[in-house]
Structures are given as C-alpha cells and as structure tokens.
CSV table of C-alpha atoms in Angstrom, one decimal:
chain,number,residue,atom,x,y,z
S,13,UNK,CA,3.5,9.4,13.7
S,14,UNK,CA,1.6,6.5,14.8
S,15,UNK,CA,4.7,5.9,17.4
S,16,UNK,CA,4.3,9.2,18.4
S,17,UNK,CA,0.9,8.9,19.5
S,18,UNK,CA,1.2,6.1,21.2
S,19,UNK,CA,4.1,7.3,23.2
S,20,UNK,CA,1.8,10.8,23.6
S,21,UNK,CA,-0.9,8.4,25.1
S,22,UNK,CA,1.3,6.3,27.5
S,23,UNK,CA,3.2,9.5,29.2
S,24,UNK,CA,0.2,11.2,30.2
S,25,UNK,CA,-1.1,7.8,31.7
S,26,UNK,CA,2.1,7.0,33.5
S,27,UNK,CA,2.3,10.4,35.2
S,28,UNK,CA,-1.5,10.9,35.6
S,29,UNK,CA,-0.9,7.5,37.6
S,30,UNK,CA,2.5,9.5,39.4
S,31,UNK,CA,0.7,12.3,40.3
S,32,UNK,CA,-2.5,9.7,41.9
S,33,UNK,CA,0.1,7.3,44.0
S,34,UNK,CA,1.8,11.0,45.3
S,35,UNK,CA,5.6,10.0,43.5
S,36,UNK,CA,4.7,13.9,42.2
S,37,UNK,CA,2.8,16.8,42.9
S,38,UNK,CA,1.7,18.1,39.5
S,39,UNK,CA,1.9,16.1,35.6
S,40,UNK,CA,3.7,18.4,33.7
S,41,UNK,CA,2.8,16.7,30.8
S,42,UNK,CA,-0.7,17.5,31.5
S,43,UNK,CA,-1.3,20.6,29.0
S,44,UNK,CA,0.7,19.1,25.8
S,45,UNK,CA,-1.6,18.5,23.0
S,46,UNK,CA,0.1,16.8,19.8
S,47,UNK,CA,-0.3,18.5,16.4
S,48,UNK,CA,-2.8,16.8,14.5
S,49,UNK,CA,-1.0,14.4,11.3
S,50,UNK,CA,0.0,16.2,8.5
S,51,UNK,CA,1.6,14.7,5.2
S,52,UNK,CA,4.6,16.9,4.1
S,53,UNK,CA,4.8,15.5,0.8
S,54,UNK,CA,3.2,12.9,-2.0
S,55,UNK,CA,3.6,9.8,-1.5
S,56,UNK,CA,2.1,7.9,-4.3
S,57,UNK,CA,3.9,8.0,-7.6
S,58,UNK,CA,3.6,10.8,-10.0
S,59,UNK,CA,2.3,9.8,-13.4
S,60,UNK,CA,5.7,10.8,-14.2
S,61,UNK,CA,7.0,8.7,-12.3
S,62,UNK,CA,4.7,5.9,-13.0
S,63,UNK,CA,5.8,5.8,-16.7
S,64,UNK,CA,9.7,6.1,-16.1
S,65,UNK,CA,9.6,3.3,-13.7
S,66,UNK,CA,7.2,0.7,-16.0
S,67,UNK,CA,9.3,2.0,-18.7
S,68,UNK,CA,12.8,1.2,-17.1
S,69,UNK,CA,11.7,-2.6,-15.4
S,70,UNK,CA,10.2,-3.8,-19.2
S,71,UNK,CA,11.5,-7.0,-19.3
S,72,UNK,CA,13.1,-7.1,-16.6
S,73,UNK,CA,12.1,-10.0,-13.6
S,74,UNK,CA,11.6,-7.2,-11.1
S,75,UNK,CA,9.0,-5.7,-13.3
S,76,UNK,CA,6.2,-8.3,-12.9
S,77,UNK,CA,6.6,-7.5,-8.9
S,78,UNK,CA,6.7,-3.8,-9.2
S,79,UNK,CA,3.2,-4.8,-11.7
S,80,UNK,CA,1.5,-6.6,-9.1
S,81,UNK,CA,2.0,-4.3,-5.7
S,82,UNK,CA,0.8,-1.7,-8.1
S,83,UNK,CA,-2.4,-3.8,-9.2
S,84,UNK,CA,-2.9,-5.5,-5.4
S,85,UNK,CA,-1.6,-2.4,-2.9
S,86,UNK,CA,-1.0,-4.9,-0.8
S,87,UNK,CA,1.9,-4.2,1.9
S,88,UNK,CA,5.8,-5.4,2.0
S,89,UNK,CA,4.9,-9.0,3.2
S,90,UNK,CA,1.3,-9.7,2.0
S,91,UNK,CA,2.5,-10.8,-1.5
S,92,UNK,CA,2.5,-15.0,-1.7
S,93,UNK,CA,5.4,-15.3,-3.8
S,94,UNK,CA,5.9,-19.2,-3.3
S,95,UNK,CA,2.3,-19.6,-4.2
S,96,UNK,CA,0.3,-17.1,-5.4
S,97,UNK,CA,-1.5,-19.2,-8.0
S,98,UNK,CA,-3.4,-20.7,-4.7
S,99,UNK,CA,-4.8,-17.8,-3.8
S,100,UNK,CA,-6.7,-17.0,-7.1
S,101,UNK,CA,-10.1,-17.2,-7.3
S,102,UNK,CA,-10.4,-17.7,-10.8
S,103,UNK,CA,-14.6,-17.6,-10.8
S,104,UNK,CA,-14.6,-14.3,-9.9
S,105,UNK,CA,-11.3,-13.0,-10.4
S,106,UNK,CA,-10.1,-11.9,-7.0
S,107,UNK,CA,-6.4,-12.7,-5.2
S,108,UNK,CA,-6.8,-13.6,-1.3
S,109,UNK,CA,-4.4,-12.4,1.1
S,110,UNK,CA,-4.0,-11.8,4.5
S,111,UNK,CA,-4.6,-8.7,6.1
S,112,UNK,CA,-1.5,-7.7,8.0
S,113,UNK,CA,-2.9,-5.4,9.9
S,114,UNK,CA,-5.7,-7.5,11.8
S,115,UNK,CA,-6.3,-6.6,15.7
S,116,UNK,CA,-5.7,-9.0,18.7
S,117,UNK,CA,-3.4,-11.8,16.6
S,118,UNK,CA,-6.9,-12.2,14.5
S,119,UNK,CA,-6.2,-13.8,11.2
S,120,UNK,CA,-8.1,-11.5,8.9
S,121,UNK,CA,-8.3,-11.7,4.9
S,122,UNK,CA,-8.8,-9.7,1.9
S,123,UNK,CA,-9.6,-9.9,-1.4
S,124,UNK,CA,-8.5,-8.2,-4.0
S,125,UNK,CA,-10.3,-7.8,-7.7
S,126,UNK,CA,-8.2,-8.3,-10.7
S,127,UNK,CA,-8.7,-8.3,-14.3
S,128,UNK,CA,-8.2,-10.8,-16.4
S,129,UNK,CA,-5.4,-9.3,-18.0
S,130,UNK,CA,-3.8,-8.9,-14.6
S,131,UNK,CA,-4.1,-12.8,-13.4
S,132,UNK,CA,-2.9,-13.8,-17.0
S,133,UNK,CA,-0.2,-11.8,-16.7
S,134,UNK,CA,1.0,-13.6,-13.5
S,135,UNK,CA,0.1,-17.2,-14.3
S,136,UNK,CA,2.1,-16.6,-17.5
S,137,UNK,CA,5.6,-15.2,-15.2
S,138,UNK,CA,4.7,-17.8,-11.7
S,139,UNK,CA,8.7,-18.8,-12.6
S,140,UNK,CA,9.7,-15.7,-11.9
S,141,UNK,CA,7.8,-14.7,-8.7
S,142,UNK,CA,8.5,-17.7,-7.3
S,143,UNK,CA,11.7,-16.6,-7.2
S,144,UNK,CA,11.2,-13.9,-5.3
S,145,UNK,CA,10.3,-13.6,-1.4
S,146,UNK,CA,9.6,-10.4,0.6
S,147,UNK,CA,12.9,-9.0,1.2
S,148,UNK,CA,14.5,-9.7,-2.1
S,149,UNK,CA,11.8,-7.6,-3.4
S,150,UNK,CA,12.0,-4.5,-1.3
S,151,UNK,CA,15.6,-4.3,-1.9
S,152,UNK,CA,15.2,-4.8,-5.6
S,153,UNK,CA,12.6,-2.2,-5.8
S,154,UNK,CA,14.4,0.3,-3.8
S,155,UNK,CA,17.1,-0.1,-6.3
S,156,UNK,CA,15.5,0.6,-9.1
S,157,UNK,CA,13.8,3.6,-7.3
S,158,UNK,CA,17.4,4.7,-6.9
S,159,UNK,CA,18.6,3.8,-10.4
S,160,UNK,CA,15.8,6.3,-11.3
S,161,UNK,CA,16.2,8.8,-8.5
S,162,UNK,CA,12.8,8.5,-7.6
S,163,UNK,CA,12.6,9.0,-3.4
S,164,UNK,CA,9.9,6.1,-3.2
S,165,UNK,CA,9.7,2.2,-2.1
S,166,UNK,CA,6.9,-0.4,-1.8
S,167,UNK,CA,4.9,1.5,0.6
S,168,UNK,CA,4.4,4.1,-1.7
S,169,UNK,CA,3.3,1.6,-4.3
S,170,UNK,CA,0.9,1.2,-2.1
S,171,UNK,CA,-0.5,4.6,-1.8
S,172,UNK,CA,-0.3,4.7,-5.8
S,173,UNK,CA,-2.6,2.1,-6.0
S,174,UNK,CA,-5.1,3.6,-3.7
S,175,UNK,CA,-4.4,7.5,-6.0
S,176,UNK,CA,-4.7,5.6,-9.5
S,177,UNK,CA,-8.4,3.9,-8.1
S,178,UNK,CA,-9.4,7.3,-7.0
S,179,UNK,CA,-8.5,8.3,-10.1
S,180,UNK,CA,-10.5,5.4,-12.4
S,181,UNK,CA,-13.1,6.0,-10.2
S,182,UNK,CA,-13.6,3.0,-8.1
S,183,UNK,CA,-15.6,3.5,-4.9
S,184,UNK,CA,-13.5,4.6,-1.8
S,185,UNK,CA,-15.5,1.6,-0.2
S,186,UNK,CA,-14.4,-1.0,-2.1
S,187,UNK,CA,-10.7,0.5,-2.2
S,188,UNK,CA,-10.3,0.6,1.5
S,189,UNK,CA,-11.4,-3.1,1.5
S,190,UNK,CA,-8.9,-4.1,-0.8
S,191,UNK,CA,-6.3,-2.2,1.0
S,192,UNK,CA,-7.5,-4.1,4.7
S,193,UNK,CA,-8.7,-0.4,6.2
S,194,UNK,CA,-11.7,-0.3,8.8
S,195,UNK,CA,-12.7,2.7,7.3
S,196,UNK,CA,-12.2,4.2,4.2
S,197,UNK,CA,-12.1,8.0,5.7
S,198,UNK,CA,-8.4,6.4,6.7
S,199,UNK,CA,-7.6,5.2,2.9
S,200,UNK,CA,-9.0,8.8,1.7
S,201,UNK,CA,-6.8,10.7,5.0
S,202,UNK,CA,-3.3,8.9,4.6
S,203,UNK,CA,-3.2,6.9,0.8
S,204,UNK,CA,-5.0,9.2,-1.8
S,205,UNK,CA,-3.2,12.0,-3.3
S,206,UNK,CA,-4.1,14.8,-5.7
S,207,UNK,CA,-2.3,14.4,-9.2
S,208,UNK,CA,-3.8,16.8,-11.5
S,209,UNK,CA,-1.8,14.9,-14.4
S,210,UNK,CA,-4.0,11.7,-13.6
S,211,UNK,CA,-6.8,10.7,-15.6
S,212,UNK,CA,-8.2,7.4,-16.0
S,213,UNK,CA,-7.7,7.1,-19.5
S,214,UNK,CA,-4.2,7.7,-18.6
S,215,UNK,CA,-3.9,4.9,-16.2
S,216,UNK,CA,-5.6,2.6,-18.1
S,217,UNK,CA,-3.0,3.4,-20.9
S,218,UNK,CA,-0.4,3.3,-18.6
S,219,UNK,CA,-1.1,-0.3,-17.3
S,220,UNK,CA,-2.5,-1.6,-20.8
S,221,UNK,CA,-6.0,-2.1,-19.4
S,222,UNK,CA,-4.3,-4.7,-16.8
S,223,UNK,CA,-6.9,-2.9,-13.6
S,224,UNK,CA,-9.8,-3.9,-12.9
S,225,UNK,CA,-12.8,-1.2,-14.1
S,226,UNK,CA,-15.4,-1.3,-11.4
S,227,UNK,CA,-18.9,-0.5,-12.3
C-alpha cells in the first residue's frame, strides 16, 4: 500500500510537470484520488493461535526465536543474533536495537523493556541464537506457521506484540517507542487488532509472566 502511494504521488507530479513543459494538453491523472488504507484481515496472532504455536516449538531451538520477536516486536532483521548479550542493559532491563526504519540513512535506536524472566531466558539459550541469523529464522518460522496452517510470518509477530501490549495495558506511547514508530496513532492505525478472546491474565499465562508489566 505504501508502494502504492508512492507511485500515486510520483504520476501526478510527472504529468503535472507534462502538462507545464506542453508534452500534453490535459493530466488525466488529475482527478484520481486513492482509497484511503484499509486492513482486510488480522494480522496479529489469535490467542488461538498464540497457544498452538508456543505449544508446537516447546523445546524446540526455533522456539526461543519465535519467544523473543514476540517479547521485542522488533522487525525481520533487528534481532542481533551473533550478539545479543551486548545489547542488554542489564541495570534497567532494556535490549537496544536499531531502528530499521530511520529517515535520511540516520542511525536511529530503540530500546526495548524486558522482564527479568525474559533476559534470563535468553542468556540461559545464547548457544542457540547464536546459531541463528536473519534469514534462517524467517524461513524456519514460516515453516512452522505452515506445519500449523497458520497464514502468518514474522511480521505478524510483530503486530502480536503490539495487540498483546494493548491488551496488558501498556501505554500506546511507550509501545510505539519500542516498536521505532514516530507516532503512536501509526502503531494503534496498522499493528493493534481487536481480539475479544485476549485478556491480560491470559497473556501473562500464555507467556509465563516472561513480559514486562508497565506501571
């Protein structure tokens, strides 16, 4: 959709510019308006889904990755697998990572709060994740999404993450600041979804208390 836009944006330019140097009379294009973004289905997990998937990776390597995009939402490549120990802060319990998403080639970081559970539970598996880099992950991931039929992949990690803090009731503003948004009208618009089988004490089962409970 993004793509979309921006291709929207650059055609009216270009002939705005055709019809100004005379290569055309009239922009045709002139009088299109693009349908404002609509999502035509979830994208986070279900709870549903949720359980199956933390149920089916128990004990499994792949299962301590699927854990920490759930616990981080951080995107496809954001994950420091070689070294995440280095980017724990562990005086106040938050990971660093870089923020993909940054403007004008701007290195930009972000930091992420964890519980104590949560960093335990990587320093104890760092053999394992080391193992890992970005694309072994996604395709491991969307293997196990397809061993369960589940239609989903690491974005959509992602966008559970942002639905399950909604959920425990963390503020939107520190959830778009975890997740590297400018604003967090864009986390509430494109990541949160309505799951009227959520419940924080749900979640907090689910994950055996591994998130972090803000305020």
């Amino acid at each position: 959709k993004r793509s979309k836009e921006k291709m929207h944006l650059y055609l009216k330019a270009c002939l705005k510019s055709a019809v100004r140097h005379g290569v055309i009379k009239k922009n045709p294009y002139d009088l299109v308006v693009l349908a404002p973004r609509t999502r035509t289905h979830k994208q986070a997990l279900t709870f549903q889904e949720q359980q199956k998937l933390l149920e089916y990776v128990k004990g499994k390597p792949i299962g301590i990755i699927i854990l920490i995009y759930l616990l981080t939402g951080l995107r496809k490549k954001e994950l420091n697998f070689k070294s995440i120990e280095n980017d724990i802060n562990f005086e106040n319990n938050t990971l660093k990572s870089i923020n993909l998403k940054g403007r004008h080639n701007v290195v930009r970081y972000k930091h992420i709060r964890l519980s104590k559970g949560t960093i335990k539970l990587i320093m104890d598996n760092l053999d394992k994740i080391h193992k890992y880099d970005d694309e072994l992950a996604y395709r491991e991931i969307l293997a196990v999404m397809r061993e369960l039929n589940i239609q989903k992949s690491i974005v959509n990690l992602r966008h559970t993450f942002a639905t399950n803090h909604l959920y425990l009731g963390t503020p939107d503003y520190v959830i778009s600041k975890e997740m590297g948004h400018s604003t967090s009208q864009i986390t509430k618009d494109n990541y949160m979804d309505i799951d009227f089988n959520l419940s924080k004490e749900k979640i907090l089962k689910l994950y055996n208390n591994l998130y972090t409970i803000f305020g």
